[in-house]
Coordinates of C-alpha atoms (C1' of nucleotides) in Angstrom, one line a residue:
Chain A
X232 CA 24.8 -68.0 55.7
X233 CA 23.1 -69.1 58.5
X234 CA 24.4 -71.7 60.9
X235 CA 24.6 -73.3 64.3
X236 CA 25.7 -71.8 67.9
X237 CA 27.7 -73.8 70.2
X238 CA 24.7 -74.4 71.8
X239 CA 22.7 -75.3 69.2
X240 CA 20.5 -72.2 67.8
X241 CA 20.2 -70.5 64.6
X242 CA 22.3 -67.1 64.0
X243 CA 23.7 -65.4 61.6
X244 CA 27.1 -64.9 60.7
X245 CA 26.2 -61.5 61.0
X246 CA 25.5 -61.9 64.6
X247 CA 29.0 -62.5 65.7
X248 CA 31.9 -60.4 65.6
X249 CA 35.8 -60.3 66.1
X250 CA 36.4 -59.5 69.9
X251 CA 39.4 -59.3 71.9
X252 CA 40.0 -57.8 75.3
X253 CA 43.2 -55.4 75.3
X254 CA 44.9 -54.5 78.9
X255 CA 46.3 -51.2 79.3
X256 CA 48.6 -52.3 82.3
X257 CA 50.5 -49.1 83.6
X258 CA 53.3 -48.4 86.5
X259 CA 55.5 -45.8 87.4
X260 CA 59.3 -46.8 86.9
X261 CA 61.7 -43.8 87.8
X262 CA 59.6 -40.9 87.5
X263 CA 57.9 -42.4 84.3
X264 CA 54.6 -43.3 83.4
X265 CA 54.6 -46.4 81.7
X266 CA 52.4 -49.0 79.5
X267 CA 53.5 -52.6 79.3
X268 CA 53.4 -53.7 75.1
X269 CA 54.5 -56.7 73.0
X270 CA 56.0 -56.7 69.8
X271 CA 53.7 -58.4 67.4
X272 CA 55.1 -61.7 66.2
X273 CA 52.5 -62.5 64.2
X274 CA 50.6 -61.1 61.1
X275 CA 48.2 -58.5 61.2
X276 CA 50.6 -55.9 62.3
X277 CA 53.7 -57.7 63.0
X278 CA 56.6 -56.3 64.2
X279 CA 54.5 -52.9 65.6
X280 CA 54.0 -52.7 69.3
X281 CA 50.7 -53.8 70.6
X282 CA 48.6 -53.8 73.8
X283 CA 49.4 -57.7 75.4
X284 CA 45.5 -58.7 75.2
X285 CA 43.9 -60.9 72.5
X286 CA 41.4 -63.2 72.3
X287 CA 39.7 -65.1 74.9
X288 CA 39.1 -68.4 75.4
X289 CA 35.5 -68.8 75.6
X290 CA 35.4 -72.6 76.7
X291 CA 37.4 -71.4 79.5
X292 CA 36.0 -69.0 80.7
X293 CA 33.1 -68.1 82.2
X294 CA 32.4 -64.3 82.1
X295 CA 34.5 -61.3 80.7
X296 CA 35.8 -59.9 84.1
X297 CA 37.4 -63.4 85.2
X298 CA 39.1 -63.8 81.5
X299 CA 40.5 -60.1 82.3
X300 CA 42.1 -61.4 85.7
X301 CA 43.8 -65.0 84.6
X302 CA 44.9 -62.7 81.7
X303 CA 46.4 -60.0 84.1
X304 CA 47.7 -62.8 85.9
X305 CA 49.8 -64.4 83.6
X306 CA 51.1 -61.1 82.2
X307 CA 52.1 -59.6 85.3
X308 CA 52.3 -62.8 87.7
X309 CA 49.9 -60.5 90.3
X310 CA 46.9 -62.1 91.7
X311 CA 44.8 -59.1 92.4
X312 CA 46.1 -55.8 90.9
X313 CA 43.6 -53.3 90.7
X314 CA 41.7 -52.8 87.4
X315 CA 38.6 -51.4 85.7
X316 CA 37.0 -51.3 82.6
X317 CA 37.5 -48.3 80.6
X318 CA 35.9 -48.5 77.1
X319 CA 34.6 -51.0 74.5
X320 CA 35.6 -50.0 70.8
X321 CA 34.2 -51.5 67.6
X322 CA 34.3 -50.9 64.0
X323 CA 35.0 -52.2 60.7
X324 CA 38.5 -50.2 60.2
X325 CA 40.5 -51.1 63.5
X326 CA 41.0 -54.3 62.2
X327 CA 42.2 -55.9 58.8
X328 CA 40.1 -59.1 59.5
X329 CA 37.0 -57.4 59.5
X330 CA 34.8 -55.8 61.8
X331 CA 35.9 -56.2 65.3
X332 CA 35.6 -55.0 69.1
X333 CA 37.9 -54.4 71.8
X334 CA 37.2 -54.1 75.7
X335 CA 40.0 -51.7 77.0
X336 CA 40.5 -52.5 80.8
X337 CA 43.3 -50.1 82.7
X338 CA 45.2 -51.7 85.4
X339 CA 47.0 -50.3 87.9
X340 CA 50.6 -51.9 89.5
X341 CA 53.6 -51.8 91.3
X342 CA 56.6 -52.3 89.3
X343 CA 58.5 -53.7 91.8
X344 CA 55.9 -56.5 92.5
X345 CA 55.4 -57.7 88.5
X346 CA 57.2 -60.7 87.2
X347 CA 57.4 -60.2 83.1
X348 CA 55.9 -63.6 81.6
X349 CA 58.4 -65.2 79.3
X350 CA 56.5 -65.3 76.6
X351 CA 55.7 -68.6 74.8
X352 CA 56.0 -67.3 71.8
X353 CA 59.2 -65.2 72.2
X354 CA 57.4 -62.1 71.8
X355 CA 59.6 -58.8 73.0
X356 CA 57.8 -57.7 76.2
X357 CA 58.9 -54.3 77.5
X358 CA 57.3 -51.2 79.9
X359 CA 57.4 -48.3 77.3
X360 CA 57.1 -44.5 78.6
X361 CA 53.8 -43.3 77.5
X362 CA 55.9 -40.1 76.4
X363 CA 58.0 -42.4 74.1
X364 CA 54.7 -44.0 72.2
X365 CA 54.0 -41.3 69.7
X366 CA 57.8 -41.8 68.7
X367 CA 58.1 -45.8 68.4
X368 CA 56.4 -45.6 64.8
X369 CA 52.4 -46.3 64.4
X370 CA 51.2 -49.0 66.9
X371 CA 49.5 -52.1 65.9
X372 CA 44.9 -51.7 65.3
X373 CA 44.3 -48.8 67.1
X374 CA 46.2 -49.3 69.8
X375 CA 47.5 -45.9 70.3
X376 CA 44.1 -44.1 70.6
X377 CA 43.0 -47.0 73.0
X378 CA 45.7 -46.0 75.3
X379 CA 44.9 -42.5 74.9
X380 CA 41.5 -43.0 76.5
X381 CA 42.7 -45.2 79.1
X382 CA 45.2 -42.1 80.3
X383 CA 42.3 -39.6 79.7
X384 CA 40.3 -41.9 82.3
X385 CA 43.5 -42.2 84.7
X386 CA 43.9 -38.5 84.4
X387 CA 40.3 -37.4 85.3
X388 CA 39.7 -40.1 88.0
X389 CA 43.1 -39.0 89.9
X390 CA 41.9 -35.7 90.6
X391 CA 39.3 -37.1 92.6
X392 CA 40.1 -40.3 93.7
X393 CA 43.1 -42.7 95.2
X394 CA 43.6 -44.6 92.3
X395 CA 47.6 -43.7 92.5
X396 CA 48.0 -45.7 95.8
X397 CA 47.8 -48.7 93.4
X398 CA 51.1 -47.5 91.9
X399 CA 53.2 -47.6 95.4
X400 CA 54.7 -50.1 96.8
X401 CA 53.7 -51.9 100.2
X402 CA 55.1 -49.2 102.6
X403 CA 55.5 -45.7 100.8
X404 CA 56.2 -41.8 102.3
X405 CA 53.6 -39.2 101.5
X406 CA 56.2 -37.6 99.9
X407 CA 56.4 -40.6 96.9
X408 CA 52.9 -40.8 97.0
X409 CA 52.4 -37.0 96.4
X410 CA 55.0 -37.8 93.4
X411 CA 52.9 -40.2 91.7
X412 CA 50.1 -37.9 91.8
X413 CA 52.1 -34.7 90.1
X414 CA 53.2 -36.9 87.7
X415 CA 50.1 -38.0 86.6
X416 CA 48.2 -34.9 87.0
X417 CA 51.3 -32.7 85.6
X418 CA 51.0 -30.2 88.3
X419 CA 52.7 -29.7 91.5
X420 CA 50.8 -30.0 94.5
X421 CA 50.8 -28.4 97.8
X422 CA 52.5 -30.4 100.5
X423 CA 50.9 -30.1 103.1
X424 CA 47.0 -29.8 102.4
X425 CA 48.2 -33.0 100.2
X426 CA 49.1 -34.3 103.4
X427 CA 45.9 -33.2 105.3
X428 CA 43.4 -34.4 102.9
X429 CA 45.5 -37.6 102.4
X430 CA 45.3 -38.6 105.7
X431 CA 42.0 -37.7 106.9
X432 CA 40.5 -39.7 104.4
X433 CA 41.8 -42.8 106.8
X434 CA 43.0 -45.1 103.5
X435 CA 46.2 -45.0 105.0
X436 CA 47.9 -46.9 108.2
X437 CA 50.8 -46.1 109.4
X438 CA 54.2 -48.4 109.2
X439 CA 57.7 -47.6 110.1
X440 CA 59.5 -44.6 110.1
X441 CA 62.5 -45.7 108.4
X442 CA 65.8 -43.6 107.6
X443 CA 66.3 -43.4 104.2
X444 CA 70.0 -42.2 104.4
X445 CA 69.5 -38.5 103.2
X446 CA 70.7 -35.7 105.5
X447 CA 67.0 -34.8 107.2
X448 CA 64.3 -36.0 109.6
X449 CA 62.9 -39.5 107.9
X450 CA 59.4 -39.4 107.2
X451 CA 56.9 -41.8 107.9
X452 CA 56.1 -44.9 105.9
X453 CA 52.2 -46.3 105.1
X454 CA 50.4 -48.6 103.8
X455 CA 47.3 -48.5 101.6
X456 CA 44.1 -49.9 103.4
X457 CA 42.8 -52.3 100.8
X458 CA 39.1 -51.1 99.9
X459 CA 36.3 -52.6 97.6
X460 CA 36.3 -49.6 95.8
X461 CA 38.5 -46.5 95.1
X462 CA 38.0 -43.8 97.6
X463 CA 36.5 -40.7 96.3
X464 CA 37.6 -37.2 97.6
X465 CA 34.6 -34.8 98.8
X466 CA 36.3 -32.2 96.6
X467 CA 38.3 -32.5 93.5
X468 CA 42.0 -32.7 94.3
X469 CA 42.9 -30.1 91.2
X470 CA 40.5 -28.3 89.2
X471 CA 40.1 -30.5 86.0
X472 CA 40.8 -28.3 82.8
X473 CA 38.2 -28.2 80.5
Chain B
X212 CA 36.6 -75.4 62.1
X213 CA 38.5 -72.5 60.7
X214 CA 36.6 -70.0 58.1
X215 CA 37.4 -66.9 56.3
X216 CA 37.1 -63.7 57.9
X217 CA 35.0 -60.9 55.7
X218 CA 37.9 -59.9 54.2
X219 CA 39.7 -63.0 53.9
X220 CA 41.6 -63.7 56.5
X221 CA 42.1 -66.7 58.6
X222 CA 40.1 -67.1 61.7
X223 CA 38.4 -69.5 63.9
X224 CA 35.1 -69.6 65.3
X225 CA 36.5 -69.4 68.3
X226 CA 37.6 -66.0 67.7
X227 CA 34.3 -64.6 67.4
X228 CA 31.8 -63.5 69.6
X229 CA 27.6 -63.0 70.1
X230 CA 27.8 -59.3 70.4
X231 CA 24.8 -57.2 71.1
X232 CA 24.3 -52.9 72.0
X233 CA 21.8 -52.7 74.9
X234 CA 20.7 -49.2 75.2
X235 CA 19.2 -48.3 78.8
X236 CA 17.1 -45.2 77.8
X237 CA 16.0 -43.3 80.9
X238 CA 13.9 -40.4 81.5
X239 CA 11.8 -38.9 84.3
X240 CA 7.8 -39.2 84.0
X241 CA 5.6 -37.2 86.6
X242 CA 8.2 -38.2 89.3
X243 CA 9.5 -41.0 87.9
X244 CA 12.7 -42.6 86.8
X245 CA 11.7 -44.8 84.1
X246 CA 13.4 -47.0 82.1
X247 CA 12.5 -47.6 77.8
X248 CA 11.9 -51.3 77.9
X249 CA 10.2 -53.6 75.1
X250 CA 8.1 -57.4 75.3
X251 CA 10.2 -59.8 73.7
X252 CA 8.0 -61.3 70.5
X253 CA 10.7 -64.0 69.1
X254 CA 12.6 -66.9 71.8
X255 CA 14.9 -66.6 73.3
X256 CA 13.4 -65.2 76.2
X257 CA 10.0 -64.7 74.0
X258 CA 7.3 -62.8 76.2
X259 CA 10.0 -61.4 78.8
X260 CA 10.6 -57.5 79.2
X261 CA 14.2 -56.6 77.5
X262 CA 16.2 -53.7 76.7
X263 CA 15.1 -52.3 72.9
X264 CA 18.9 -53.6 72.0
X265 CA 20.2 -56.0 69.4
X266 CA 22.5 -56.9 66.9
X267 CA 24.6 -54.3 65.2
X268 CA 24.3 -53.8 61.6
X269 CA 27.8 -54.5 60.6
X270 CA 27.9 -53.9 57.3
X271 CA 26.2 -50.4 57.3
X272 CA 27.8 -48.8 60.4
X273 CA 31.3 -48.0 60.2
X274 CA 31.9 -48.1 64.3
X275 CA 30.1 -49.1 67.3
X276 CA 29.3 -45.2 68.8
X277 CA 27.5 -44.6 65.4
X278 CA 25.8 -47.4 65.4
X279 CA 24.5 -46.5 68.9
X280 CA 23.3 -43.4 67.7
X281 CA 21.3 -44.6 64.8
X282 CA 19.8 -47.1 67.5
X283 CA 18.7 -44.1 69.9
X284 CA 17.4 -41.8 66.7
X285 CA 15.3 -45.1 66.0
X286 CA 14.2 -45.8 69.4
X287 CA 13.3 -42.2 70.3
X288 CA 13.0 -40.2 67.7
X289 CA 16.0 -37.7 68.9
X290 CA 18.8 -36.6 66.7
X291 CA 21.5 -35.5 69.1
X292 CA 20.3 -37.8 73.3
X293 CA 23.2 -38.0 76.0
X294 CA 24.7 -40.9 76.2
X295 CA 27.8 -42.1 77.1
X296 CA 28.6 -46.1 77.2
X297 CA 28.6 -47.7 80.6
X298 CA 30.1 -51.0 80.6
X299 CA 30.6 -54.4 78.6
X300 CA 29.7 -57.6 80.0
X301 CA 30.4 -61.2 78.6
X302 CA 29.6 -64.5 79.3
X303 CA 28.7 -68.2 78.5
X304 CA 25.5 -67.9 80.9
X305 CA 24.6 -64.7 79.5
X306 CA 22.4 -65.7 76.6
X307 CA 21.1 -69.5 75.8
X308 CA 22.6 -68.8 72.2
X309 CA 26.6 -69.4 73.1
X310 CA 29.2 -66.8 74.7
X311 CA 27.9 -63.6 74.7
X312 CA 28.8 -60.0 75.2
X313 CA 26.8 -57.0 75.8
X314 CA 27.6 -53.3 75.9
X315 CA 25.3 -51.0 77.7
X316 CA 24.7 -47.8 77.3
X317 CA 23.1 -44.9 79.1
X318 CA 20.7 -42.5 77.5
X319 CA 19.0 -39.4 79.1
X320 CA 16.4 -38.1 77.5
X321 CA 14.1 -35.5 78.1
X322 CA 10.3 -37.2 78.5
X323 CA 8.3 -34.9 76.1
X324 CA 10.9 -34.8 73.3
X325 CA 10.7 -38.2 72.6
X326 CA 8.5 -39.8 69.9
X327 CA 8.5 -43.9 70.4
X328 CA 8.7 -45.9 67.2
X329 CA 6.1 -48.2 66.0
X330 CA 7.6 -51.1 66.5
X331 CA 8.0 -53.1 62.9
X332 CA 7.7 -56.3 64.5
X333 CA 4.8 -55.5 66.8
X334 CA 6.4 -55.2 69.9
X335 CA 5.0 -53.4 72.9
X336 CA 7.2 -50.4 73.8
X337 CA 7.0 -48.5 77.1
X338 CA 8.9 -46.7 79.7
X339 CA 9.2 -48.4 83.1
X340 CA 9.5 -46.9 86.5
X341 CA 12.8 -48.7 87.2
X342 CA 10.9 -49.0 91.0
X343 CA 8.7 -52.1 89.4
X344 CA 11.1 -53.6 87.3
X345 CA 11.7 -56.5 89.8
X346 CA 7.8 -56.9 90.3
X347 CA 7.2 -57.8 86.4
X348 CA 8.9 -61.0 86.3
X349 CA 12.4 -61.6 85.6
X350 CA 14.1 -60.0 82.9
X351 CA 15.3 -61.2 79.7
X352 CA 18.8 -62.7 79.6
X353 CA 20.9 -60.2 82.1
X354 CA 18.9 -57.2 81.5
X355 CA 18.2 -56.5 84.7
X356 CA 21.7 -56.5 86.0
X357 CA 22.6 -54.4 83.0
X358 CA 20.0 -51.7 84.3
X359 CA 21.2 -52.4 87.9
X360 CA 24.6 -50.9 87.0
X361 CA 23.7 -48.4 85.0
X362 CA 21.7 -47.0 87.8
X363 CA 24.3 -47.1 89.9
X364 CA 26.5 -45.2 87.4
X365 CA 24.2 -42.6 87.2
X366 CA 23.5 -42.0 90.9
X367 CA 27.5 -41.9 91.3
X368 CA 27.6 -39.6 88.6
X369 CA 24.7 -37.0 89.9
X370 CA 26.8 -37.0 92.9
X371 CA 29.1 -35.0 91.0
X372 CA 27.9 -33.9 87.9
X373 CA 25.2 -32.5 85.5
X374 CA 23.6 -35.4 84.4
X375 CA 20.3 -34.3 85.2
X376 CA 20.2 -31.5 82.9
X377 CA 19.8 -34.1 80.2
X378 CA 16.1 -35.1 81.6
X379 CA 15.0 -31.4 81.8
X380 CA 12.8 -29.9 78.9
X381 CA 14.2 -26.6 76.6
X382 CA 13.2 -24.5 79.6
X383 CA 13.2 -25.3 83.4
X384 CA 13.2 -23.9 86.8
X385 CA 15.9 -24.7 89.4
X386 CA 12.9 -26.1 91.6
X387 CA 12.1 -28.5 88.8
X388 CA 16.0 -29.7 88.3
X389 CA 16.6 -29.5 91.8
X390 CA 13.3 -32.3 91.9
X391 CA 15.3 -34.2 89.2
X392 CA 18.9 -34.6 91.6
X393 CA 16.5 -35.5 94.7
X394 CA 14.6 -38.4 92.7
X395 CA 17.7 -39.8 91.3
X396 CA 19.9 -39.5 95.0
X397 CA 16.9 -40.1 97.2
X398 CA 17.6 -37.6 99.0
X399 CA 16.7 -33.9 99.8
X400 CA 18.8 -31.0 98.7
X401 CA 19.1 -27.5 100.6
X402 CA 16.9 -25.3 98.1
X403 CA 19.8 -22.2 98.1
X404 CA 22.9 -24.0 98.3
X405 CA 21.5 -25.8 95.3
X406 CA 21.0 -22.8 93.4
X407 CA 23.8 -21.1 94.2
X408 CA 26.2 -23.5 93.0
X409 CA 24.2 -24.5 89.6
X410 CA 23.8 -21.2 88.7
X411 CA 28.0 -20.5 89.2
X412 CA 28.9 -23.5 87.2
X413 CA 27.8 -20.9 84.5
X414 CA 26.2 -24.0 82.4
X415 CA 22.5 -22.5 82.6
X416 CA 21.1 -19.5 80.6
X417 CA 18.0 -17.1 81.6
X418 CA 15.0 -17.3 79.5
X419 CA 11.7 -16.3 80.4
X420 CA 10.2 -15.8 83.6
X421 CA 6.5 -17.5 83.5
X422 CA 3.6 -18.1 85.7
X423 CA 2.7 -21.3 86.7
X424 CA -0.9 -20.6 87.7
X425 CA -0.1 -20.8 91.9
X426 CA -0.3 -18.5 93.7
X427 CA 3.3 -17.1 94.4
X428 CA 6.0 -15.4 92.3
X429 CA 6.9 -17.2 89.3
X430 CA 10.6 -18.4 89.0
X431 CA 13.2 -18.0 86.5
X432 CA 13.0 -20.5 83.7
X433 CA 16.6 -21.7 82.5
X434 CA 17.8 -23.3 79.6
X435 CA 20.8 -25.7 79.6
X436 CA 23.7 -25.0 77.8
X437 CA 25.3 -27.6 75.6
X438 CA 28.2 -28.9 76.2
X439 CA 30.7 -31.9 75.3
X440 CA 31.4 -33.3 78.3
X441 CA 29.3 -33.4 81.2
X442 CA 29.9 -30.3 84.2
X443 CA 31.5 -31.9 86.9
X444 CA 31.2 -30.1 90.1
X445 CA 34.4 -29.2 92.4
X446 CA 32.6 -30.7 95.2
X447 CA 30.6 -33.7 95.7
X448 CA 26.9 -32.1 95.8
X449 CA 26.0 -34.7 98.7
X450 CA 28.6 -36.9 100.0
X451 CA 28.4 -40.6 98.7
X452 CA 27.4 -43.1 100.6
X453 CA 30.2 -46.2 100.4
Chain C
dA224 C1' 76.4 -25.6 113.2
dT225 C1' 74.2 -26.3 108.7
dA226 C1' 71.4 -28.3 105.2
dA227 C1' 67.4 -30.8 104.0
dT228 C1' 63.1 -32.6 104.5
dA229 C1' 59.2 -34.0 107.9
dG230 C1' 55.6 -32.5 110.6
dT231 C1' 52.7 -29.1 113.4
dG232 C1' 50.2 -24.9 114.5
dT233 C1' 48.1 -20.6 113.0
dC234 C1' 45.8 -17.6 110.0
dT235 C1' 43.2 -16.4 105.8
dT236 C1' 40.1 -17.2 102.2
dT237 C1' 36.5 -19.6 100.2
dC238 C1' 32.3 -21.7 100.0
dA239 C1' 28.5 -24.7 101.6
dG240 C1' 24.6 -24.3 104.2
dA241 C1' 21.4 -22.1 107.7
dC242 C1' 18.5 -18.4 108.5
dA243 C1' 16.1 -14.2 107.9
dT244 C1' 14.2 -10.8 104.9
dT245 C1' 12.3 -9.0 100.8
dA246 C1' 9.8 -9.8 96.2
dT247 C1' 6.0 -11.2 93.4
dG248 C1' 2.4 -13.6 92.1
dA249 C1' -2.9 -15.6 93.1
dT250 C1' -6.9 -15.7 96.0
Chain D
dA80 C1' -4.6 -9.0 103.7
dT81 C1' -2.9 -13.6 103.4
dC82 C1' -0.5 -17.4 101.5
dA83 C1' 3.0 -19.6 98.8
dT84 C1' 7.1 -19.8 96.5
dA85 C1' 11.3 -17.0 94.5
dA86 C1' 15.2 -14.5 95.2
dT87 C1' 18.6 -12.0 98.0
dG88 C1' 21.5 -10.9 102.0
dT89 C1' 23.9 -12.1 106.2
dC90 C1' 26.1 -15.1 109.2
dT91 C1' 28.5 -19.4 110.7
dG92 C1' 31.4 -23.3 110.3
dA93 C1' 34.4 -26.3 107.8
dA94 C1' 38.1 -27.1 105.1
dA95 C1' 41.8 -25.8 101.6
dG96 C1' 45.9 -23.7 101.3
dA97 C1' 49.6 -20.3 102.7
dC98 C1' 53.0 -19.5 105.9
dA99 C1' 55.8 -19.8 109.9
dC100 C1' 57.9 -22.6 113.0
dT101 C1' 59.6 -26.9 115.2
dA102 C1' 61.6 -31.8 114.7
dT103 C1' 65.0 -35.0 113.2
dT104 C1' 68.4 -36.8 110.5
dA105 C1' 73.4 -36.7 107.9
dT106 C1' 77.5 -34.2 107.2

DNA sequence: ATAATAGTGTCTTTCAGACATTATGAT
DNA sequence: ATCATAATGTCTGAAAGACACTATTAT
């Protein structure tokens, strides 16, 4: 079967295939690491938990990265939380309707700063641990391995980079921020070279020292320096395992 | 207009994508970094220099990675190449066919191993010093922006990694990989230093020691060891420039 | 005063990198 | 012997991390 393009040329139904871009959007909410899913509403898969992407709306959208923003932005109601692309997927089994392709994209966000979307079609939105995903019965496509990778990538970049600032909140202590990386990493990490290297990096300015009501001296608050790109460390934070 | 997926299902065109695999094959000849580029023989773009990518052959490869690697065993010849995929890129302005999407890929191959395939469509075929790719006329659809980025990738990477091991042949001396790092970074490397901490990353093995013809003592020749992921070094071998 | 955490100063260890010295080949 | 490059040994400086000590709050 061969037919027209949009814009006119000859292809192949062969030549096109089922694409959807799927956000892994992830926060830490009381000492958990957590991924935002939907509960599928509609058939394939309905009723399993599912990554909130889909498919994009080509006439309205001009390149991939943009679609990925407006997408983030009306999931999350942030304008610019960090993101990146991790992977693109694609085979002829994730998908009952054929052969398709997913672009994975990891973003990074405060939970305190993200206003859930009602969602227009009454889909169940909800930040699940990432520890509690294995448990919730089989995720929808291949959801579960796509959010795999994406914490593989998180877990390798935050031993040499500052990705976890994009988890704080405005003003933070060292001592939350050091948090956020031990979770992540799963490994404690010495205070104060934590500290050093932290702050001689200069991503950091300082804020207020506020009291935060426990019996000791209160520490000092910052706030992340908003950079281009994430910062890399000279050397790697904690030894990656092989 | 709403059509039946391959295996039945509902869909609309909408939902469906120009997707192509653009492989950027690189390797280093006499000093070179050169890129595996062909001269397009059909429109679009007919007589412009692209990437040997394409279409994917849905209905004989099962998922995207193995359908990479039967693209790279064509291309070159080799059975088992590094390569690891770089990014995916979509857009309306992308390709004059429609919306489009493209997922690069970065291959490093070692010069010699490599056998290039007649062409079946009479194509010309040949590695380019990425140094002239702007002096041969623009590049089909986004190419060169593809190749842009994946050279970017790869000199972040080097910064930190093994990468270059991929370019050597079965047996090399530290001079000649040490030659490999500086052509990729641009920059020099302290001879010692650089030997010191290749050799205790424990990734290289001794082979023979041969004569080169000059007139000094020969050097060790190594052989890489394989691995599944790339060696990443606990410091940065020469600080990144942001 | 005591408990608890923040922050600073000192010391040790490790390793990159500089330099000097020795080794091994060709001419 | 001389030259060229390889390899080894020694030294220095920088930075991570351990430890001790001081600072600042609530109770």
């Amino acid at each position: 079967m061969v037919f027209k393009t949009e814009t006119g040329h000859k292809a192949s139904q062969y030549d096109y295939v089922l694409f959807s871009v799927d956000p892994v959007i992830l926060t830490i909410i009381e000492g958990d690491l957590c991924v935002l899913l939907i509960k599928r509403s509609q058939e394939p898969c309905k009723g399993q938990w599912a990554l909130p992407g889909g498919r994009i709306d080509k006439p309205n959208c001009d390149d991939l990265k943009s679609a990925v923003r407006s997408k983030l932005k009306q999931k999350t109601g942030l304008d610019q939380p960090y993101f990146e692309q991790v992977l693109t997927e694609g085979g002829a089994q994730m998908d009952p309707r054929g052969w398709s392709l997913s672009t994975v994209y990891m973003a990074l966000v405060n939970h305190g700063a993200v206003v859930l979307a009602e969602n227009d079609t009454g889909e169940e939105v909800t930040w699940v641990p990432v520890t509690d995903i294995g448990r919730r019965g089989g995720m929808a496509f291949w959801h579960e391995m796509l959010i795999d990778k994406t914490l593989c990538r998180l877990r390798d970049k935050v031993g040499y980079t500052d990705l976890p600032m994009h988890f704080m909140p405005d003003q933070f202590t060292l001592h939350e921020l050091r948090g956020a990386y031990e979770l992540i990493m799963g490994a404690p990490f010495p205070r104060q070279s934590f500290a050093k290297r932290v702050l001689s990096a200069c991503i950091l300015e300082e804020t207020s020292r506020e009291n935060d009501g426990g019996g000791h001296r209160p520490a000092m608050r910052y706030r992340y320096k908003q950079r281009n790109k994430p910062f890399v460390f000279p050397r790697l934070l904690i030894a990656q395992q092989d």
